[in-house]
Amino acid sequence: MGDFCREYTQISLKASEASTPIRHKTQGREAAVVYFSYSSAHKRSASKLLGYPLRSATKPKEEKPPLVHSSYSSAHKARREELWFTVGAQHIPFGASPQPAMVSQYGIKLAAYLISSSYGDFCSKVCECLLSRGTLTLAQIIRFTELSRENVINCLRVLIHQNCVQAFSIQQEVAFGEAPKIVTQYMALFDNTIHKMRFPKFMQIVLEELGKDCLGIFEGLLQHGRLSLNQIIDRNMQTPDNSDVHAVRESFSRLLNARFVERCPAPEPFLAPPEEETPAKKRGTKSAKIAEAPKTIEQRALATASPMESIRFLMEIDTLRGTSEEKGMESHDIATLEEKWKQDFSDAELSSSGKKKEILWRVNFEEFVRRLRHKACIEYVRIRLSDQAGIVLSAILELTRSSETRLKTDKSASMSINDIYDEVIKKDGGLGMDLERVRASLVQLGCQIPTTGIDETYSIDLKNIIELAQNEEVESVVLKRYGREAYRIFRLLSKSGRLLETDKISDTTFVEKKDTLKILYKLWKDGYLHMEKVSVNGPKQTLFLLWEVDKESLWVRVLDEMYHAALNLRLRITYEQDQEKEILQLPTEKLVGELEKRYKRLRKVRIILESSLMNLDDALMLFHDF
Amino acid sequence: MAFRGRGRGRGGFGGGGFRAAKQEPFELYPELEDLGTAEYSNRNLQLIKWYSNLQKYWNSSPYYYEGGSERTRNVQKPDVERLSDKDLQVANSKPPLWHFIKLDIDHIPAELARGEKKEKRGIKRVRWNQESDLHKLDLFEKLEQKHQGEEGKENKENEDQEEDDEKNEEEAEEEFSDEGDYEQNEYFDDDEDDYNMGDDNDDEPFF
């Protein structure tokens, strides 16, 4: 493990040395300084590890303890490498506009590490190759990873089964005169790979909402990636607390109804080559085209592979029998159920060769991310505005959850005031609220009360809430790293959204001119600000410096730093466990004296680091998934 | 690339000479001085436990792929074989991948799929739970101890033997399937041959 970690750190060191421009050489001599001051102190460790300070979960109005400096070995100070992205086999330097599909440097490293710790080094190599080089064919993967064909094939089998890779076949362009070739390409699913860090959170959601039986099935799906219903039942027989087939199917259908489980996508969808659009069509769909950017081949593959919405959560193809089956389940006895179970197998979809094939099921990540997104919004509203606003928002979101089609919906669906009120009363703490209070909370949430009063519907702007939360996160990073004055300056720039000149900044924020300049340079050097020089030819030539916050590129940089921090935390946790692995193998009775002290220390360290990682993961989702 | 001025004691950097920066020894994992106290709730503990259980399961499952060709190497024969080693091997051997992953063409892409003859040779008992075998053995042991002086003892012994037989059979089958002659064709990798890299002719007639 040590070599592995060394390899990673060396990669990052090499990256830093290879790409730092001249002005960064002085940093080699600086002692690394890490700021940390939090009321929830368990975040200190994470910030220490990386110089990435984490926002405290409590209100910012609280008094913060004084800043403490701590020197740290250069291995873990915040890296000043230039960020780069990869598209295909090219390296695109940071600054070129990033496309949504690309993954940043440390994102790839984190994903590769998660795969290697779970599925071994071979799988990790294949995954890293796909992430950094984009979509590849089997032959290309074999060539780039330099593994044997058998190994690559088995790794791809495992990765596809665990939902980290999606395959699709396309028609390859060939020279004139040859028959078109069809090749299979593989793409890495970065989001699903990173979700592995969050599996416990998903499990908790399932446990809270559906109970222990469903959790058992769900855990099996998490462990194996994909399972058919028969496999689920089979597996359940071998657990210590096994239940009968009836109960298992019941739990499974509950999971399905809550949309926690979905059908697996098609293993190898064929993408027809895109046709030229006729001019008439173009005019008609002009508005649609403006709204949608042209889809990349990966997006098309995913869209083609995913099952239709109508059957995505459907257990049996035969809908008529399906509904009556699920409703009348209790009245059937076990014998008929087992018969139906066998029939289920034969009812399943027809495969391409005409035989019946079994349906595979997997975890529906989209639903869980949606729930976590709602949770984050509600929490933010609860802290920033009021408890009541939080209750109202959670009521609205619960009502509109099933109607959300995309993951990142901007606005929640419109709900009438009466529906909202009915739901609010059902919640804890909502009982005492009356219509007026609900209306007041809605105003707080940014809605406007319609004057007509006939059709009172409201919808909440979720995108706005997420953006506010993201802004706060970045601002707190600036506060911790650069100080209060830098915080003021950054807030001014981020709120104004346009270029501001140095003097103007200095006047508005009441900071001395020379300090302003120093701070602005520091922020610019680290990539937080964008600078433009304007020279004015007047009576004398003056050079004005204009500054602004470029949110898009800054968000990407912040996200990358967070991936880096998460990777470091995971490496450290594994290291600590490795150090004490002899102690972990002893039974608890033998742990006395010195050994007990070490065990306790390990436990404490582990809990702190893992808790920090979980909080960091919340921030990660805030910037990437929400 | 000149690494002057970098204070890192990595590799063969030993030699002296005056450098501008102070050389610090390179510690990959420096000691954490002040970790601080953590306020954690029981929820967090449960999440941590779940995560480590998941990790343990994956590491012990066939999903943790260690390379097909190394399978024979993994079976490390100690210098002096002992009878107890046999049990050790059974406990540690992982079920093959195709127990869990359906390798037919309906579920994975065509070039990764494998024929069905393997599956038909019988997934006698897919071991979803690694401990379920040991569990049953423990159970039988306990039952045996309870009914020691009784007639039931004979029945239990028979069942034990059956269980052992089943295990042996499975083990034999696994060993058989792992190293039998039928395997040879499966893993005979034609593609290692440089002269016959024929993998793009899938859909075209081969003249």
mmCIF file of C-alpha atoms in Angstrom, chain B:
data_model
loop_
_atom_site.group_PDB
_atom_site.id
_atom_site.type_symbol
_atom_site.label_atom_id
_atom_site.label_comp_id
_atom_site.label_asym_id
_atom_site.label_seq_id
_atom_site.Cartn_x
_atom_site.Cartn_y
_atom_site.Cartn_z
ATOM 1 C CA MET B 1 13.996 19.307 -15.885
ATOM 2 C CA ALA B 2 16.081 20.831 -13.187
ATOM 3 C CA PHE B 3 15.000 20.064 -9.704
ATOM 4 C CA ARG B 4 17.225 22.611 -8.075
ATOM 5 C CA GLY B 5 15.880 24.265 -5.051
ATOM 6 C CA ARG B 6 13.381 21.564 -4.265
ATOM 7 C CA GLY B 7 13.853 20.404 -0.744
ATOM 8 C CA ARG B 8 12.880 16.824 -1.145
ATOM 9 C CA GLY B 9 15.020 13.927 -0.123
ATOM 10 C CA ARG B 10 13.631 11.588 -2.700
ATOM 11 C CA GLY B 11 15.686 9.034 -4.528
ATOM 12 C CA GLY B 12 19.364 9.575 -4.869
ATOM 13 C CA PHE B 13 19.474 13.118 -3.817
ATOM 14 C CA GLY B 14 21.835 12.482 -1.009
ATOM 15 C CA GLY B 15 24.932 14.341 -2.085
ATOM 16 C CA GLY B 16 25.764 17.612 -0.445
ATOM 17 C CA GLY B 17 26.331 20.914 -2.010
ATOM 18 C CA PHE B 18 24.779 24.104 -0.898
ATOM 19 C CA ARG B 19 21.165 24.410 -1.950
ATOM 20 C CA ALA B 20 18.949 27.406 -1.692
ATOM 21 C CA ALA B 21 16.133 25.567 0.017
ATOM 22 C CA LYS B 22 16.353 23.578 3.165
ATOM 23 C CA GLN B 23 16.171 19.890 2.540
ATOM 24 C CA GLU B 24 13.419 18.250 4.417
ATOM 25 C CA PRO B 25 13.078 14.531 4.709
ATOM 26 C CA PHE B 26 10.190 13.367 2.588
ATOM 27 C CA GLU B 27 7.521 11.858 4.730
ATOM 28 C CA LEU B 28 4.601 10.453 2.925
ATOM 29 C CA TYR B 29 2.434 10.262 6.010
ATOM 30 C CA PRO B 30 3.605 12.712 8.591
ATOM 31 C CA GLU B 31 2.277 12.326 12.061
ATOM 32 C CA LEU B 32 -0.931 14.181 12.747
ATOM 33 C CA GLU B 33 -0.166 16.284 15.782
ATOM 34 C CA ASP B 34 -3.435 17.604 16.878
ATOM 35 C CA LEU B 35 -6.418 15.799 15.529
ATOM 36 C CA GLY B 36 -8.861 17.566 17.764
ATOM 37 C CA THR B 37 -11.988 16.082 19.152
ATOM 38 C CA ALA B 38 -14.741 14.935 16.926
ATOM 39 C CA GLU B 39 -18.382 15.225 17.608
ATOM 40 C CA TYR B 40 -19.836 12.225 15.991
ATOM 41 C CA SER B 41 -23.177 10.701 16.399
ATOM 42 C CA ASN B 42 -24.052 7.055 16.259
ATOM 43 C CA ARG B 43 -25.289 7.585 12.761
ATOM 44 C CA ASN B 44 -21.797 8.227 11.580
ATOM 45 C CA LEU B 45 -20.552 5.111 13.307
ATOM 46 C CA GLN B 46 -23.111 3.079 11.493
ATOM 47 C CA LEU B 47 -22.123 4.586 8.159
ATOM 48 C CA ILE B 48 -18.490 3.819 8.838
ATOM 49 C CA LYS B 49 -19.305 0.253 9.741
ATOM 50 C CA TRP B 50 -21.357 -0.247 6.625
ATOM 51 C CA TYR B 51 -18.629 1.109 4.426
ATOM 52 C CA SER B 52 -16.001 -1.113 5.911
ATOM 53 C CA ASN B 53 -18.306 -4.125 5.574
ATOM 54 C CA LEU B 54 -18.816 -3.337 1.909
ATOM 55 C CA GLN B 55 -15.086 -3.018 1.399
ATOM 56 C CA LYS B 56 -14.434 -6.294 3.132
ATOM 57 C CA TYR B 57 -17.023 -8.030 1.023
ATOM 58 C CA TRP B 58 -15.600 -6.702 -2.204
ATOM 59 C CA ASN B 59 -12.085 -7.586 -1.249
ATOM 60 C CA SER B 60 -13.035 -11.145 -0.485
ATOM 61 C CA SER B 61 -15.305 -11.591 -3.466
ATOM 62 C CA PRO B 62 -14.390 -12.656 -6.973
ATOM 63 C CA TYR B 63 -14.948 -9.066 -8.043
ATOM 64 C CA TYR B 64 -11.552 -8.298 -6.611
ATOM 65 C CA TYR B 65 -9.865 -9.417 -9.734
ATOM 66 C CA GLU B 66 -6.365 -10.667 -9.298
ATOM 67 C CA GLY B 67 -5.592 -11.890 -12.760
ATOM 68 C CA GLY B 68 -6.677 -15.148 -14.340
ATOM 69 C CA SER B 69 -3.251 -16.462 -15.150
ATOM 70 C CA GLU B 70 -2.189 -16.081 -11.581
ATOM 71 C CA ARG B 71 -4.750 -18.490 -10.330
ATOM 72 C CA THR B 72 -2.384 -21.377 -10.301
ATOM 73 C CA ARG B 73 0.240 -19.203 -8.708
ATOM 74 C CA ASN B 74 -2.087 -18.202 -5.932
ATOM 75 C CA VAL B 75 -2.268 -21.730 -4.705
ATOM 76 C CA GLN B 76 0.905 -21.614 -2.700
ATOM 77 C CA LYS B 77 1.938 -25.007 -1.641
ATOM 78 C CA PRO B 78 3.834 -24.836 1.628
ATOM 79 C CA ASP B 79 6.935 -26.884 2.066
ATOM 80 C CA VAL B 80 5.309 -29.471 4.225
ATOM 81 C CA GLU B 81 1.651 -29.983 3.461
ATOM 82 C CA ARG B 82 -0.551 -30.524 6.402
ATOM 83 C CA LEU B 83 -4.005 -31.975 6.573
ATOM 84 C CA SER B 84 -5.338 -28.773 8.089
ATOM 85 C CA ASP B 85 -4.178 -26.852 5.035
ATOM 86 C CA LYS B 86 -6.871 -28.463 3.005
ATOM 87 C CA ASP B 87 -9.558 -26.717 5.014
ATOM 88 C CA LEU B 88 -7.678 -23.467 4.790
ATOM 89 C CA GLN B 89 -7.651 -23.596 1.052
ATOM 90 C CA VAL B 90 -11.353 -24.263 0.798
ATOM 91 C CA ALA B 91 -12.146 -21.382 3.075
ATOM 92 C CA ASN B 92 -9.941 -18.983 1.161
ATOM 93 C CA SER B 93 -10.744 -19.922 -2.393
ATOM 94 C CA LYS B 94 -13.093 -17.578 -4.102
ATOM 95 C CA PRO B 95 -15.979 -18.667 -6.234
ATOM 96 C CA PRO B 96 -15.357 -17.999 -9.909
ATOM 97 C CA LEU B 97 -16.716 -14.872 -11.544
ATOM 98 C CA TRP B 98 -19.347 -16.593 -13.598
ATOM 99 C CA HIS B 99 -21.200 -17.611 -10.476
ATOM 100 C CA PHE B 100 -22.235 -14.012 -10.071
ATOM 101 C CA ILE B 101 -21.914 -12.369 -13.433
ATOM 102 C CA LYS B 102 -24.105 -13.645 -16.214
ATOM 103 C CA LEU B 103 -21.763 -14.026 -19.111
ATOM 104 C CA ASP B 104 -24.294 -14.585 -21.814
ATOM 105 C CA ILE B 105 -24.822 -12.237 -24.674
ATOM 106 C CA ASP B 106 -28.055 -10.819 -23.283
ATOM 107 C CA HIS B 107 -26.333 -9.199 -20.391
ATOM 108 C CA ILE B 108 -22.897 -8.166 -21.525
ATOM 109 C CA PRO B 109 -21.474 -7.052 -24.869
ATOM 110 C CA ALA B 110 -20.817 -9.701 -27.451
ATOM 111 C CA GLU B 111 -17.062 -9.591 -27.334
ATOM 112 C CA LEU B 112 -17.006 -10.100 -23.586
ATOM 113 C CA ALA B 113 -19.574 -12.836 -23.493
ATOM 114 C CA ARG B 114 -18.681 -16.420 -23.022
ATOM 115 C CA GLY B 115 -20.568 -19.445 -24.182
ATOM 116 C CA GLU B 116 -23.111 -21.227 -22.123
ATOM 117 C CA LYS B 117 -21.453 -24.580 -21.691
ATOM 118 C CA LYS B 118 -19.673 -23.368 -18.606
ATOM 119 C CA GLU B 119 -22.844 -22.388 -16.846
ATOM 120 C CA LYS B 120 -24.574 -25.594 -17.648
ATOM 121 C CA ARG B 121 -21.923 -27.545 -15.864
ATOM 122 C CA GLY B 122 -23.823 -26.625 -12.819
ATOM 123 C CA ILE B 123 -23.736 -23.838 -10.379
ATOM 124 C CA LYS B 124 -24.325 -26.364 -7.714
ATOM 125 C CA ARG B 125 -24.529 -23.816 -5.035
ATOM 126 C CA VAL B 126 -23.652 -20.214 -5.487
ATOM 127 C CA ARG B 127 -22.026 -18.979 -2.339
ATOM 128 C CA TRP B 128 -23.573 -15.602 -1.756
ATOM 129 C CA ASN B 129 -22.538 -15.523 1.806
ATOM 130 C CA GLN B 130 -18.991 -16.640 2.475
ATOM 131 C CA GLU B 131 -19.796 -17.449 6.033
ATOM 132 C CA SER B 132 -22.861 -19.518 5.400
ATOM 133 C CA ASP B 133 -20.818 -22.679 5.038
ATOM 134 C CA LEU B 134 -18.930 -22.133 8.221
ATOM 135 C CA HIS B 135 -22.194 -21.193 9.836
ATOM 136 C CA LYS B 136 -23.706 -24.518 8.986
ATOM 137 C CA LEU B 137 -20.641 -26.393 10.164
ATOM 138 C CA ASP B 138 -20.787 -24.603 13.483
ATOM 139 C CA LEU B 139 -24.437 -25.410 13.771
ATOM 140 C CA PHE B 140 -23.812 -29.059 13.207
ATOM 141 C CA GLU B 141 -20.981 -29.096 15.662
ATOM 142 C CA LYS B 142 -23.179 -27.647 18.327
ATOM 143 C CA LEU B 143 -25.962 -30.067 17.610
ATOM 144 C CA GLU B 144 -23.520 -32.928 17.769
ATOM 145 C CA GLN B 145 -22.260 -31.879 21.118
ATOM 146 C CA LYS B 146 -25.769 -31.601 22.466
ATOM 147 C CA HIS B 147 -26.914 -35.010 21.409
ATOM 148 C CA GLN B 148 -23.797 -36.893 22.289
ATOM 149 C CA GLY B 149 -25.184 -39.762 24.243
ATOM 150 C CA GLU B 150 -28.302 -40.208 22.188
ATOM 151 C CA GLU B 151 -29.351 -42.178 19.232
ATOM 152 C CA GLY B 152 -29.720 -38.924 17.366
ATOM 153 C CA LYS B 153 -25.971 -38.875 17.327
ATOM 154 C CA GLU B 154 -25.854 -41.255 14.440
ATOM 155 C CA ASN B 155 -28.189 -39.125 12.383
ATOM 156 C CA LYS B 156 -26.170 -36.040 13.026
ATOM 157 C CA GLU B 157 -23.009 -37.783 12.072
ATOM 158 C CA ASN B 158 -24.599 -38.855 8.884
ATOM 159 C CA GLU B 159 -25.668 -35.350 8.178
ATOM 160 C CA ASP B 160 -22.227 -34.164 9.009
ATOM 161 C CA GLN B 161 -20.809 -36.609 6.595
ATOM 162 C CA GLU B 162 -23.291 -35.538 4.023
ATOM 163 C CA GLU B 163 -22.343 -31.966 4.592
ATOM 164 C CA ASP B 164 -18.711 -32.897 4.359
ATOM 165 C CA ASP B 165 -19.388 -34.942 1.311
ATOM 166 C CA GLU B 166 -21.201 -32.099 -0.275
ATOM 167 C CA LYS B 167 -18.384 -29.787 0.578
ATOM 168 C CA ASN B 168 -15.829 -32.238 -0.689
ATOM 169 C CA GLU B 169 -17.794 -32.767 -3.800
ATOM 170 C CA GLU B 170 -18.095 -29.081 -4.376
ATOM 171 C CA GLU B 171 -14.476 -28.661 -3.554
ATOM 172 C CA ALA B 172 -13.575 -31.513 -5.809
ATOM 173 C CA GLU B 173 -15.775 -30.082 -8.474
ATOM 174 C CA GLU B 174 -14.209 -26.723 -8.071
ATOM 175 C CA GLU B 175 -10.763 -28.119 -8.127
ATOM 176 C CA PHE B 176 -11.773 -30.223 -11.021
ATOM 177 C CA SER B 177 -13.220 -27.274 -12.793
ATOM 178 C CA ASP B 178 -10.220 -25.193 -11.971
ATOM 179 C CA GLU B 179 -7.584 -27.488 -13.243
ATOM 180 C CA GLY B 180 -9.355 -30.047 -15.371
ATOM 181 C CA ASP B 181 -8.631 -30.836 -18.945
ATOM 182 C CA TYR B 182 -11.840 -29.222 -20.142
ATOM 183 C CA GLU B 183 -10.501 -25.901 -19.022
ATOM 184 C CA GLN B 184 -7.601 -25.881 -21.336
ATOM 185 C CA ASN B 185 -9.446 -24.830 -24.411
ATOM 186 C CA GLU B 186 -11.246 -22.068 -22.624
ATOM 187 C CA TYR B 187 -8.186 -20.251 -21.508
ATOM 188 C CA PHE B 188 -6.119 -21.031 -24.500
ATOM 189 C CA ASP B 189 -5.548 -17.526 -25.618
ATOM 190 C CA ASP B 190 -5.189 -17.461 -29.311
ATOM 191 C CA ASP B 191 -4.887 -13.753 -29.307
ATOM 192 C CA GLU B 192 -1.534 -13.781 -27.665
ATOM 193 C CA ASP B 193 -0.308 -15.046 -30.990
ATOM 194 C CA ASP B 194 1.054 -12.135 -32.923
ATOM 195 C CA TYR B 195 0.313 -13.624 -36.270
ATOM 196 C CA ASN B 196 -3.336 -14.237 -35.697
ATOM 197 C CA MET B 197 -4.743 -11.000 -34.328
ATOM 198 C CA GLY B 198 -8.103 -11.574 -35.838
ATOM 199 C CA ASP B 199 -10.565 -9.603 -33.795
ATOM 200 C CA ASP B 200 -12.025 -7.193 -36.301
ATOM 201 C CA ASN B 201 -13.585 -9.746 -38.541
ATOM 202 C CA ASP B 202 -16.558 -10.394 -36.338
ATOM 203 C CA ASP B 203 -19.192 -9.355 -38.750
ATOM 204 C CA GLU B 204 -17.571 -9.953 -42.031
ATOM 205 C CA PRO B 205 -17.205 -13.247 -43.772
ATOM 206 C CA PHE B 206 -13.744 -14.564 -43.425
ATOM 207 C CA PHE B 207 -12.407 -15.642 -46.768
#
